[in-house]
Coordinates of C-alpha atoms and ligand atoms in Angstrom, one line a residue:
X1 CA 106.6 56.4 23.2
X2 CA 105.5 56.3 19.3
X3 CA 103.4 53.7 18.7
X4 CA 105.8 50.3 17.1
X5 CA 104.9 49.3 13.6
X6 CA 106.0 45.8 13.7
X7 CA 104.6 43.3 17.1
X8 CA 106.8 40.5 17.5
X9 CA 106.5 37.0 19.7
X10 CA 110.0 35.7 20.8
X11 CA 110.3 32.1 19.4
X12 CA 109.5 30.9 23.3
X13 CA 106.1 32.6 23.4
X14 CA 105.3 30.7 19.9
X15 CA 102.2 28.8 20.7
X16 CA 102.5 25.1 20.5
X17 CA 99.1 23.5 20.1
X18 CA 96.6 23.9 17.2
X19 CA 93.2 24.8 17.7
X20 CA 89.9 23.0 16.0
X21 CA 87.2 25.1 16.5
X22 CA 84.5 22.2 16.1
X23 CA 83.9 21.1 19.6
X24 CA 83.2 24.7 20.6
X25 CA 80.4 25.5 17.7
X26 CA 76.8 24.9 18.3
X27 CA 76.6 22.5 16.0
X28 CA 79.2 20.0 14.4
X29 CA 79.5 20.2 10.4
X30 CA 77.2 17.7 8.2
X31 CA 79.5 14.8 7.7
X32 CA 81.4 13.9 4.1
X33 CA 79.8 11.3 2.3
X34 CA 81.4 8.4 0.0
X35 CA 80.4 9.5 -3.8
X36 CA 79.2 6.2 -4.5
X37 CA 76.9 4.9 -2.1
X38 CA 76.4 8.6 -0.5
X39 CA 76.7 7.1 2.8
X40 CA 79.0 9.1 6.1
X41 CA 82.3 7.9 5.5
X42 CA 85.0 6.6 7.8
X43 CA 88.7 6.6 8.0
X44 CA 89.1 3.5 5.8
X45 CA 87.6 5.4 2.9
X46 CA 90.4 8.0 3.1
X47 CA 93.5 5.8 4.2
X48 CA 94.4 5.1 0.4
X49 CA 94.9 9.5 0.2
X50 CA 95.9 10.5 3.8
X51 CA 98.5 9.0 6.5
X52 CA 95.9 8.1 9.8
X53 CA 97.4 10.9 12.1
X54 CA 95.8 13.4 9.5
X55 CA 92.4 11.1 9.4
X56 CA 92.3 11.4 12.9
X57 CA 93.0 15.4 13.2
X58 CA 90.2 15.7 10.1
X59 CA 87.3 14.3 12.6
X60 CA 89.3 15.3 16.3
X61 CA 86.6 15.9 18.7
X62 CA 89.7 17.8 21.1
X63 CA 89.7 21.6 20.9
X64 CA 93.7 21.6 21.1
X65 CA 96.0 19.8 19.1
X66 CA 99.7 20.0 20.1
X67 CA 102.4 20.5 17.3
X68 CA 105.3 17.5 17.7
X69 CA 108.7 19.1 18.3
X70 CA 109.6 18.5 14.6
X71 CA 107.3 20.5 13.1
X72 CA 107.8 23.6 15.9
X73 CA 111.8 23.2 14.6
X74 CA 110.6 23.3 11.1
X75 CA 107.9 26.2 11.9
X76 CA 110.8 28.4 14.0
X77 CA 112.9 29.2 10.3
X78 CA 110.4 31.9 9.8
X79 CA 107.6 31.9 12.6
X80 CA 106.8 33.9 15.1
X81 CA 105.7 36.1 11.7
X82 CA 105.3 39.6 12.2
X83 CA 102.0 41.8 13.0
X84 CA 101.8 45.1 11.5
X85 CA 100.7 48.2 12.3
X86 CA 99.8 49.5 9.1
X87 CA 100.8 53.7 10.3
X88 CA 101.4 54.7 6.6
X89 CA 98.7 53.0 5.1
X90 CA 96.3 54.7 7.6
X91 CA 97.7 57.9 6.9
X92 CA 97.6 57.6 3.6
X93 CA 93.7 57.0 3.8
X94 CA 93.3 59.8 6.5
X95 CA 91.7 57.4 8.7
X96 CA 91.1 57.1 12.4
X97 CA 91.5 53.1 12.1
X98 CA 93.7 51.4 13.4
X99 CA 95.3 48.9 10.8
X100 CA 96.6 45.4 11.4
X101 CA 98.1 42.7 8.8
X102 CA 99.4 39.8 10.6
X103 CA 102.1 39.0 7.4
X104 CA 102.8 35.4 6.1
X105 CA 105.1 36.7 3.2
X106 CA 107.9 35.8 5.7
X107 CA 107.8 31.4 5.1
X108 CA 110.3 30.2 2.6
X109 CA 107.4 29.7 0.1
X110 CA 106.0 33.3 0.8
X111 CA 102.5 32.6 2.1
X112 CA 100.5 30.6 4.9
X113 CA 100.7 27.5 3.3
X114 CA 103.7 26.0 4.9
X115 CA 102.0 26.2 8.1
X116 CA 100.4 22.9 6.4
X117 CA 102.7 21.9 4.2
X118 CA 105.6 20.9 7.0
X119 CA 103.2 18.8 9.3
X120 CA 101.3 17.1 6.6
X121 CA 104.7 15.9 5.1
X122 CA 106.0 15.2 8.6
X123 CA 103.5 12.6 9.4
X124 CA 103.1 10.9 5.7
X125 CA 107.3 10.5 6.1
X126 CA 106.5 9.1 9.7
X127 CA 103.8 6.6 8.5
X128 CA 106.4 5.7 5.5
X129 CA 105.2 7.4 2.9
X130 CA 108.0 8.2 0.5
X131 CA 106.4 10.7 -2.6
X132 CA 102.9 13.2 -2.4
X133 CA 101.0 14.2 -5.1
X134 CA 99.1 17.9 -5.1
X135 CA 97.3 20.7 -7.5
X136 CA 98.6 24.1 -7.1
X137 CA 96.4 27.6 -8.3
X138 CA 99.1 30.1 -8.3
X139 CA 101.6 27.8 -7.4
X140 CA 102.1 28.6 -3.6
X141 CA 100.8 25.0 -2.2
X142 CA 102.9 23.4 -4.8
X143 CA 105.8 25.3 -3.5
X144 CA 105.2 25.1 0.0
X145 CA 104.8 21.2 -0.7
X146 CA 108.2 21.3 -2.3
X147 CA 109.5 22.7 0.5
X148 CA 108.1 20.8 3.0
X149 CA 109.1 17.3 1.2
X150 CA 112.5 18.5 0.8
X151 CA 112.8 18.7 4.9
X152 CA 111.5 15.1 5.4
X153 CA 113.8 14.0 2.2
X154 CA 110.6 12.7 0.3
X155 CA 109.4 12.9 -3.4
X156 CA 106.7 15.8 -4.7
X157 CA 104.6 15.9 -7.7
X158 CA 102.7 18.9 -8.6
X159 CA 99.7 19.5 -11.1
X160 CA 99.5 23.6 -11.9
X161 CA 96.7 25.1 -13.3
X162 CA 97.2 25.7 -17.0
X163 CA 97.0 29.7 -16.7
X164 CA 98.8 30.1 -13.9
X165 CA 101.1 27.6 -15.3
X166 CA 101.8 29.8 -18.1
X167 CA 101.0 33.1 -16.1
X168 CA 103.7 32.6 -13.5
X169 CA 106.3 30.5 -14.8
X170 CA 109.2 30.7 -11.8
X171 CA 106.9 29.7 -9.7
X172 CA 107.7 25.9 -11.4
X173 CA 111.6 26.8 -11.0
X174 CA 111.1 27.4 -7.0
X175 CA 109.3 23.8 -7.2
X176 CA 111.5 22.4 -8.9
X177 CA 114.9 23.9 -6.8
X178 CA 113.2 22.0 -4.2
X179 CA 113.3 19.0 -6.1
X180 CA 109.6 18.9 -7.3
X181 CA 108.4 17.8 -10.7
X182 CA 105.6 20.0 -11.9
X183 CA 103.1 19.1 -15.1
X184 CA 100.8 21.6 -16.2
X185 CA 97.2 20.2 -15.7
X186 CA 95.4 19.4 -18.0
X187 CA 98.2 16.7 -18.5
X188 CA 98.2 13.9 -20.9
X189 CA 99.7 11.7 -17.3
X190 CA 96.5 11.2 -16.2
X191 CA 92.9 9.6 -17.5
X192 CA 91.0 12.9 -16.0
X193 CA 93.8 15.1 -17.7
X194 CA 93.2 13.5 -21.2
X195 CA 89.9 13.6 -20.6
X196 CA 89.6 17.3 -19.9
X197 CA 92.2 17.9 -23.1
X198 CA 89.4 15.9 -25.3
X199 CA 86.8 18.2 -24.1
X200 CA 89.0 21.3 -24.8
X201 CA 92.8 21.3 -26.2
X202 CA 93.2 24.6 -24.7
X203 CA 91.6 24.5 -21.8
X204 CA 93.0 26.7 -18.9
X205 CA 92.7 24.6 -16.2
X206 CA 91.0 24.6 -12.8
X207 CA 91.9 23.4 -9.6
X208 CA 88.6 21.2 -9.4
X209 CA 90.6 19.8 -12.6
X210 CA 94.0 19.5 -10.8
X211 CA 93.0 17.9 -8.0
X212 CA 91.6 15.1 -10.2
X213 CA 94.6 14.2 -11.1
X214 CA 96.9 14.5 -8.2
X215 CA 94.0 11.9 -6.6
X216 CA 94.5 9.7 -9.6
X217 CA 98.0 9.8 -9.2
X218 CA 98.2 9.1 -6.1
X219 CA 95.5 6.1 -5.6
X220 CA 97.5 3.8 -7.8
X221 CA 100.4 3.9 -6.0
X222 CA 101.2 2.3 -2.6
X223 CA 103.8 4.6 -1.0
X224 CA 102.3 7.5 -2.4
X225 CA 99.7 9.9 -1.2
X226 CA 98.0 13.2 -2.1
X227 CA 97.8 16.1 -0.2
X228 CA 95.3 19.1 -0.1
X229 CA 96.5 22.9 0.7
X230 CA 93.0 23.9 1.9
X231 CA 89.4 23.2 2.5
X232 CA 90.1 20.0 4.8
X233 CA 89.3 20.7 8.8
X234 CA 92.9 19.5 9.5
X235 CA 94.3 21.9 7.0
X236 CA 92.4 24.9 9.0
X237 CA 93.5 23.2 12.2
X238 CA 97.4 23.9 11.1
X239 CA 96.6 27.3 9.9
X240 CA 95.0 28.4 13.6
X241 CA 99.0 29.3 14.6
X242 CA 98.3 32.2 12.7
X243 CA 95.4 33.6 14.8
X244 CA 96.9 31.9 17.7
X245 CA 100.3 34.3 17.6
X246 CA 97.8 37.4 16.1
X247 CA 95.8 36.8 19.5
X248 CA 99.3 37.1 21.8
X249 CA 100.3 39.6 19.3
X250 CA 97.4 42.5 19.5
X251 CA 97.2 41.4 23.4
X252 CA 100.7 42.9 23.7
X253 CA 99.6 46.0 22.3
X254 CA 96.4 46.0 24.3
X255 CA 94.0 45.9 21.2
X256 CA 91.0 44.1 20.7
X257 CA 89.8 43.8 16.5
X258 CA 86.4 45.2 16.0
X259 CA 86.9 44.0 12.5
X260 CA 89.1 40.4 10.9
X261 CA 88.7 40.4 7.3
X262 CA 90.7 37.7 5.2
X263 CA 90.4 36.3 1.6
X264 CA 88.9 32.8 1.0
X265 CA 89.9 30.5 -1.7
X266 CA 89.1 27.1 0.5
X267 CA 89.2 29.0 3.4
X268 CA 92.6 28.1 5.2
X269 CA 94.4 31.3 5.5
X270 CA 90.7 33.1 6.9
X271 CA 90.1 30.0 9.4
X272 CA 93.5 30.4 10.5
X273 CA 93.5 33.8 11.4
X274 CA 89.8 34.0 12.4
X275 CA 89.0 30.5 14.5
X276 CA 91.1 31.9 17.7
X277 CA 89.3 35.7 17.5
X278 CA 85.8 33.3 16.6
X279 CA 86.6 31.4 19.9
X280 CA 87.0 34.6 21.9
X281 CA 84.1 35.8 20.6
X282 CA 81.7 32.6 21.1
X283 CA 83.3 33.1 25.0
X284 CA 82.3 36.5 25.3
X285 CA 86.0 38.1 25.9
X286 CA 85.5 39.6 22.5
X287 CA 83.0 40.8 19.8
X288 CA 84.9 41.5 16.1
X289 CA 83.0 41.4 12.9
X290 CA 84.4 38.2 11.3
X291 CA 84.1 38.6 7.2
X292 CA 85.2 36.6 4.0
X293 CA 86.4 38.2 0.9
X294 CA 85.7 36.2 -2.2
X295 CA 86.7 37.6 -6.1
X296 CA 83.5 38.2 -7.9
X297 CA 84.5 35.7 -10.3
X298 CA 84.6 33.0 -8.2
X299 CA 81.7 33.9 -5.5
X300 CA 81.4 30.8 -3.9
X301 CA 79.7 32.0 -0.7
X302 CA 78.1 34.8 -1.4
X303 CA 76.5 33.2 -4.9
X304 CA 77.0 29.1 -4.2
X305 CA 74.4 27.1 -2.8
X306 CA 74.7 25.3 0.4
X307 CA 75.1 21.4 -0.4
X308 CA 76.7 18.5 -1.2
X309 CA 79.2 18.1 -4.0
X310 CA 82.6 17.0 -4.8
X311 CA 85.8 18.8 -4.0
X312 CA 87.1 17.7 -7.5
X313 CA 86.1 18.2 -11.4
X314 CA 85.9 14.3 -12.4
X315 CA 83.9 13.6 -9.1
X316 CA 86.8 11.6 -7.3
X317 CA 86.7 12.7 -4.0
X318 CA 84.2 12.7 -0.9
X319 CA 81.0 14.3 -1.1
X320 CA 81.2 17.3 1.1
X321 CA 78.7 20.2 2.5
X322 CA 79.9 23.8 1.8
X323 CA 79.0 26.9 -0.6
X324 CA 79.6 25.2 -4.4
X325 CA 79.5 27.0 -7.8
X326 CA 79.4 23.4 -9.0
X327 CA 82.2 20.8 -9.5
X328 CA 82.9 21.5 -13.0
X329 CA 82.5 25.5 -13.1
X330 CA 85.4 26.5 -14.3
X331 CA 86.1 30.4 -13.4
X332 CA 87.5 32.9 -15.8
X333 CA 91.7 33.4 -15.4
X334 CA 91.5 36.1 -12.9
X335 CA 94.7 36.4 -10.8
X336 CA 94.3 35.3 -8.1
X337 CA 94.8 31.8 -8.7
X338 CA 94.2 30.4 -5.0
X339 CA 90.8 31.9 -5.5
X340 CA 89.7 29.9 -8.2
X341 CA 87.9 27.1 -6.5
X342 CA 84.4 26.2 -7.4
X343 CA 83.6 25.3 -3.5
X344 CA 84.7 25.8 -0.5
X345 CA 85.9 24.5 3.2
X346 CA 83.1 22.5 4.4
X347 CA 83.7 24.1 8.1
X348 CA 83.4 27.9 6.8
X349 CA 80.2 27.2 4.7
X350 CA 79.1 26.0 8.0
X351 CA 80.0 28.7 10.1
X352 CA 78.8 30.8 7.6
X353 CA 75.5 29.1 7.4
X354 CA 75.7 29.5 11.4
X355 CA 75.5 32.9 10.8
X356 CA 79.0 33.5 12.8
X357 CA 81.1 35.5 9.6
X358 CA 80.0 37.2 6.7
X359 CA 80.8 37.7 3.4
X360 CA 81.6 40.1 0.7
X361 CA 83.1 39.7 -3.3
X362 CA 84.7 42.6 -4.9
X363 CA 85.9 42.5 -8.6
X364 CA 89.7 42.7 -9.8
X365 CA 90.5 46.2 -10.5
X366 CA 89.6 47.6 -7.1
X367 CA 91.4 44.8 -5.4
X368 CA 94.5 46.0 -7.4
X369 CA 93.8 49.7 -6.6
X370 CA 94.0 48.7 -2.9
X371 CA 97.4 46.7 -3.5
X372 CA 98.9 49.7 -5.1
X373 CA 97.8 52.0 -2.5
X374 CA 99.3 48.9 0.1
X375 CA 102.7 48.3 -1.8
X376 CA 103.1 52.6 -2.0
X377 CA 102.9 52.6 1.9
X378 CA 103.5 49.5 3.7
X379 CA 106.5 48.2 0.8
X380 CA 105.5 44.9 0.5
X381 CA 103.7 44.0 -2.8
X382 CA 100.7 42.0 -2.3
X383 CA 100.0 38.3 -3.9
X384 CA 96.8 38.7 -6.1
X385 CA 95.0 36.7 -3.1
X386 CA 95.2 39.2 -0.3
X387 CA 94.5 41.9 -2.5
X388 CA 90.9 41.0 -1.7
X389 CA 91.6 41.5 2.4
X390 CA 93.1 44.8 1.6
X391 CA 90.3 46.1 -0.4
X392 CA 87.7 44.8 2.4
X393 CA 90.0 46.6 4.9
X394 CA 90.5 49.9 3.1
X395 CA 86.3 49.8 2.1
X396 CA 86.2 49.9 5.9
X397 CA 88.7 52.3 6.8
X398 CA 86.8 54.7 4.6
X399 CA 83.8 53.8 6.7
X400 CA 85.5 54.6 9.5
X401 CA 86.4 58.1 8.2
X402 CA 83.0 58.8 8.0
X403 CA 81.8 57.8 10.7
X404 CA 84.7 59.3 13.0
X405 CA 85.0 55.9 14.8
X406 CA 88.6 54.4 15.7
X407 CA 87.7 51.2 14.3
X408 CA 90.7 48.2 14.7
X409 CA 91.1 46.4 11.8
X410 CA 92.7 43.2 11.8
X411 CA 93.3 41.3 8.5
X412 CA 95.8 38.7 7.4
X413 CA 98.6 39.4 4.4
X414 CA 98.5 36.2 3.6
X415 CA 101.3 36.0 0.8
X416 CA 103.6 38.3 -1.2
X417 CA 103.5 39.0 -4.5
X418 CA 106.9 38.3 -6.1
X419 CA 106.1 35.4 -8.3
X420 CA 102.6 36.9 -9.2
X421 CA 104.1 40.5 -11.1
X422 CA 102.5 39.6 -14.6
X423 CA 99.1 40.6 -13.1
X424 CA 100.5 43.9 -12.4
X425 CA 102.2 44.6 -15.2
X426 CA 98.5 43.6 -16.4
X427 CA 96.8 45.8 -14.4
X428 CA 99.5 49.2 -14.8
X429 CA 98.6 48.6 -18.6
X430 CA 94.9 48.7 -17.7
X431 CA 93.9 45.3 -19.3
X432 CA 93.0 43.7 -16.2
X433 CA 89.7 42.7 -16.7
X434 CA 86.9 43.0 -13.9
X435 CA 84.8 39.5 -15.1
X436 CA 81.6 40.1 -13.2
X437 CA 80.2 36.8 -11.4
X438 CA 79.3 34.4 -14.6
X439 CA 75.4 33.3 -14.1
X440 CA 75.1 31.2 -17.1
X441 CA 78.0 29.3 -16.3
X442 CA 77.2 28.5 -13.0
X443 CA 73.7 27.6 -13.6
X444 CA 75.2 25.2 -16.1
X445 CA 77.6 23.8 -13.5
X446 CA 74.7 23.3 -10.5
X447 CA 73.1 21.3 -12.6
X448 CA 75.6 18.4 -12.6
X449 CA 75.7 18.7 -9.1
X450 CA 74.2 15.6 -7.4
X451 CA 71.2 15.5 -5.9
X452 CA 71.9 14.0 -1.9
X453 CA 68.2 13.0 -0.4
Ligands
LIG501 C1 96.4 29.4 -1.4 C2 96.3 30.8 -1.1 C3 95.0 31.4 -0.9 C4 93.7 30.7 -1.0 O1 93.6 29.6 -0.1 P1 92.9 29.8 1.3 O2 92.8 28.3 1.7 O3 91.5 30.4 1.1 O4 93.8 30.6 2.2 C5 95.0 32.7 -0.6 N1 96.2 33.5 -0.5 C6 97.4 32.9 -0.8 C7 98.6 33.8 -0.7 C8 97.5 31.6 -1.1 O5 98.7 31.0 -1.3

């Protein structure tokens, strides 16, 4: 029998609970503190952004979460989503690893962030809540949003960051076909937009920047609230489906990953594959490498420091722990907008603090190397994001060619790249630049950091 190249779950053996890993680490996270008085906060303090069944899934001390009905029929247009074997890749690199992608390309929006979207709209619409406000990067949370608020009937307003605004502009018209109103951010609709545009009329936005004035939005309205496509322990707790079915998937073909790679923005995509195989492995049923892949532009873990600061640019929301380039760094326009965060999730700073993943950056043009090489073989043309994974993956593979071992590889395509072309047609012209990790800039940025006794 040849070995199949894509492993598929019928929609009955689709899993039906969410997993948060936080009752099973050896430590709980440092808690988010309120940026005024820099005291723990509690769920009052973020009831004027979030409905209360999300409060409560952001601090749930219960390893399994089960997924209401609604959000299963929602989740069943396009998951189970496929695992690949990736035969051609493999051959192409004359490797004896073995190659997995579990693929996310399949959701309406094209990436993992549905997996969120759908049950964060589903319980603001069943607490009332008739319009959200969000940032989007590359503009795949805005249009997940969009989709999800069109299935609940509610109202969506989305702040995209200026370059990717102007770098991928169809990527407004899928918002907007789901009924979406999209600004580019800086905006003159806000005080933290006019603010920003005061400091800099051309300034290319950031998602720090964004999110300052989705928050602003939202706060002054009573039947609206805001909602965050990453970095929040609830949003990784959606996001586990992916390693959940990945798990089930590789079982079926009696593999166990030596290595998970996966790209990190806020970390939602890499928690999502990763927390199941991290479980496993904390149990002892497993042992795989677990590793981040950051741009080198943006190098939040590998080059952050470990401490409080805010999630935002004007300093509007909770204080939180994680690896921070500082609140107001602003990274240079590489592609891969959903990598441009100056922070990242509290929960994988802290597992990386724990010592249970490791992390790597690589710069632009490799990363687009590796997608070419990818879309040649496997057909499916990367988003900038993944690009990252691939290149991880493929630095490995040629490890393993080395070394003669049969190593499995397990990594997560997180998105395709359909809406992102301009940064190929960038890089086939050879003007993609590789911006090496920008010291000056973030020693300026650490410096407004606050200082938390
Ligand atoms: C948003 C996004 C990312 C970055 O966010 P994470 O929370 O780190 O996953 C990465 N890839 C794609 C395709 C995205 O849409």
């Amino acid at each position: 029998m040849t070995e199949p190249t894509k492993i598929l779950l019928d929609e009955s053996e689709m899993p039906t609970q969410w997993y948060n890993i936080i009752p099973d680490l050896p430590s709980p996270p440092p808690p988010p503190l309120h940026p005024g008085t820099h005291e723990p906060i509690g769920p009052d303090d973020l009831a004027p952004l979030f409905p209360m069944a999300l409060i409560e899934q952001e601090v749930t001390g219960e390893s399994h979460v089960d997924i209401p009905g609604e959000v299963l029929d929602v989740y069943r247009l396009w998951r189970p989503s496929p695992l690949y074997r990736a035969h051609r890749l493999e051959k192409l690199l004359d490797t004896p690893a073995r190659i997995y992608y579990k693929y996310e390309g399949v959701s309406p929006a094209g990436s993992h962030k549905p997996n969120t979207s759908v049950p964060q709209a589903y319980y603001n619409n069943a607490q009332g809540v008739k319009k959200l406000t969000t940032e989007t990067g590359a503009g795949q949370w805005g249009s997940a949003l969009a989709f999800a608020t069109a299935q609940y009937g509610m109202e969506c307003e989305v702040w995209q960051v200026r370059a990717s605004y102007d770098q991928k502009p169809y990527r407004k018209t899928m918002m907007e076909v789901w009924g979406a109103s999209v600004h580019p951010s800086p905006s003159d609709l806000t005080e933290a937009g006019r603010a920003m545009l005061a400091r800099d009329p051309d300034s290319p936005g950031s998602l720090g920047i964004a999110i300052s004035e989705a928050v602003e939005a939202a706060v002054g309205d009573p039947d609206t609230k805001y909602a965050l496509g990453s970095v929040l322990n609830h949003v990784l707790l959606h996001q586990t489906i992916i390693g959940e079915e990945a798990l089930l998937q590789l079982a079926k073909v009696g593999e166990t990953p030596d290595l998970l790679v996966g790209c990190t923005g806020g970390g939602s995509n890499f928690g999502g594959l990763s927390f199941p195989f991290l479980r496993e492995k904390m149990a002892g049923r497993m042992n795989p490498t677990i590793r981040c892949v950051e741009p080198a532009a943006c190098p939040s873990l590998t080059k952050g420091e470990y401490r409080y600061d805010f999630g935002d640019t004007m300093g509007m929301t909770p204080l939180v722990k994680m690896h921070t380039l500082g609140h107001d760094f602003i990274p240079d326009p590489i592609h891969a907008g959903g990598l441009r965060y100056h922070g990242m999730s509290p929960l994988v700073s802290h597992i990386y603090e724990e010592g249970l993943v490791e992390a790597e950056s690589i710069h632009q043009n490799e990363c687009f190397d590796a997608a070419i090489a990818f879309a040649k073989t496997e057909g499916i043309v990367p988003a900038p994001e993944p690009t990252h994974a691939i290149a991880a993956a493929i630095r490995e593979a040629h490890r393993a060619k080395e070394s003669g071992e049969e190593t499995v590889i397990l990594t997560a395509l997180c998105g395709h790249g359909h809406f992102d072309l301009k940064s190929y047609e960038a890089y086939l012209a050879g003007e993609l630049v590789d911006y090496d990790y920008p010291e000056e800039k973030v020693r300026a940025a650490m410096e407004n950091v606050p200082v938390i006794a």
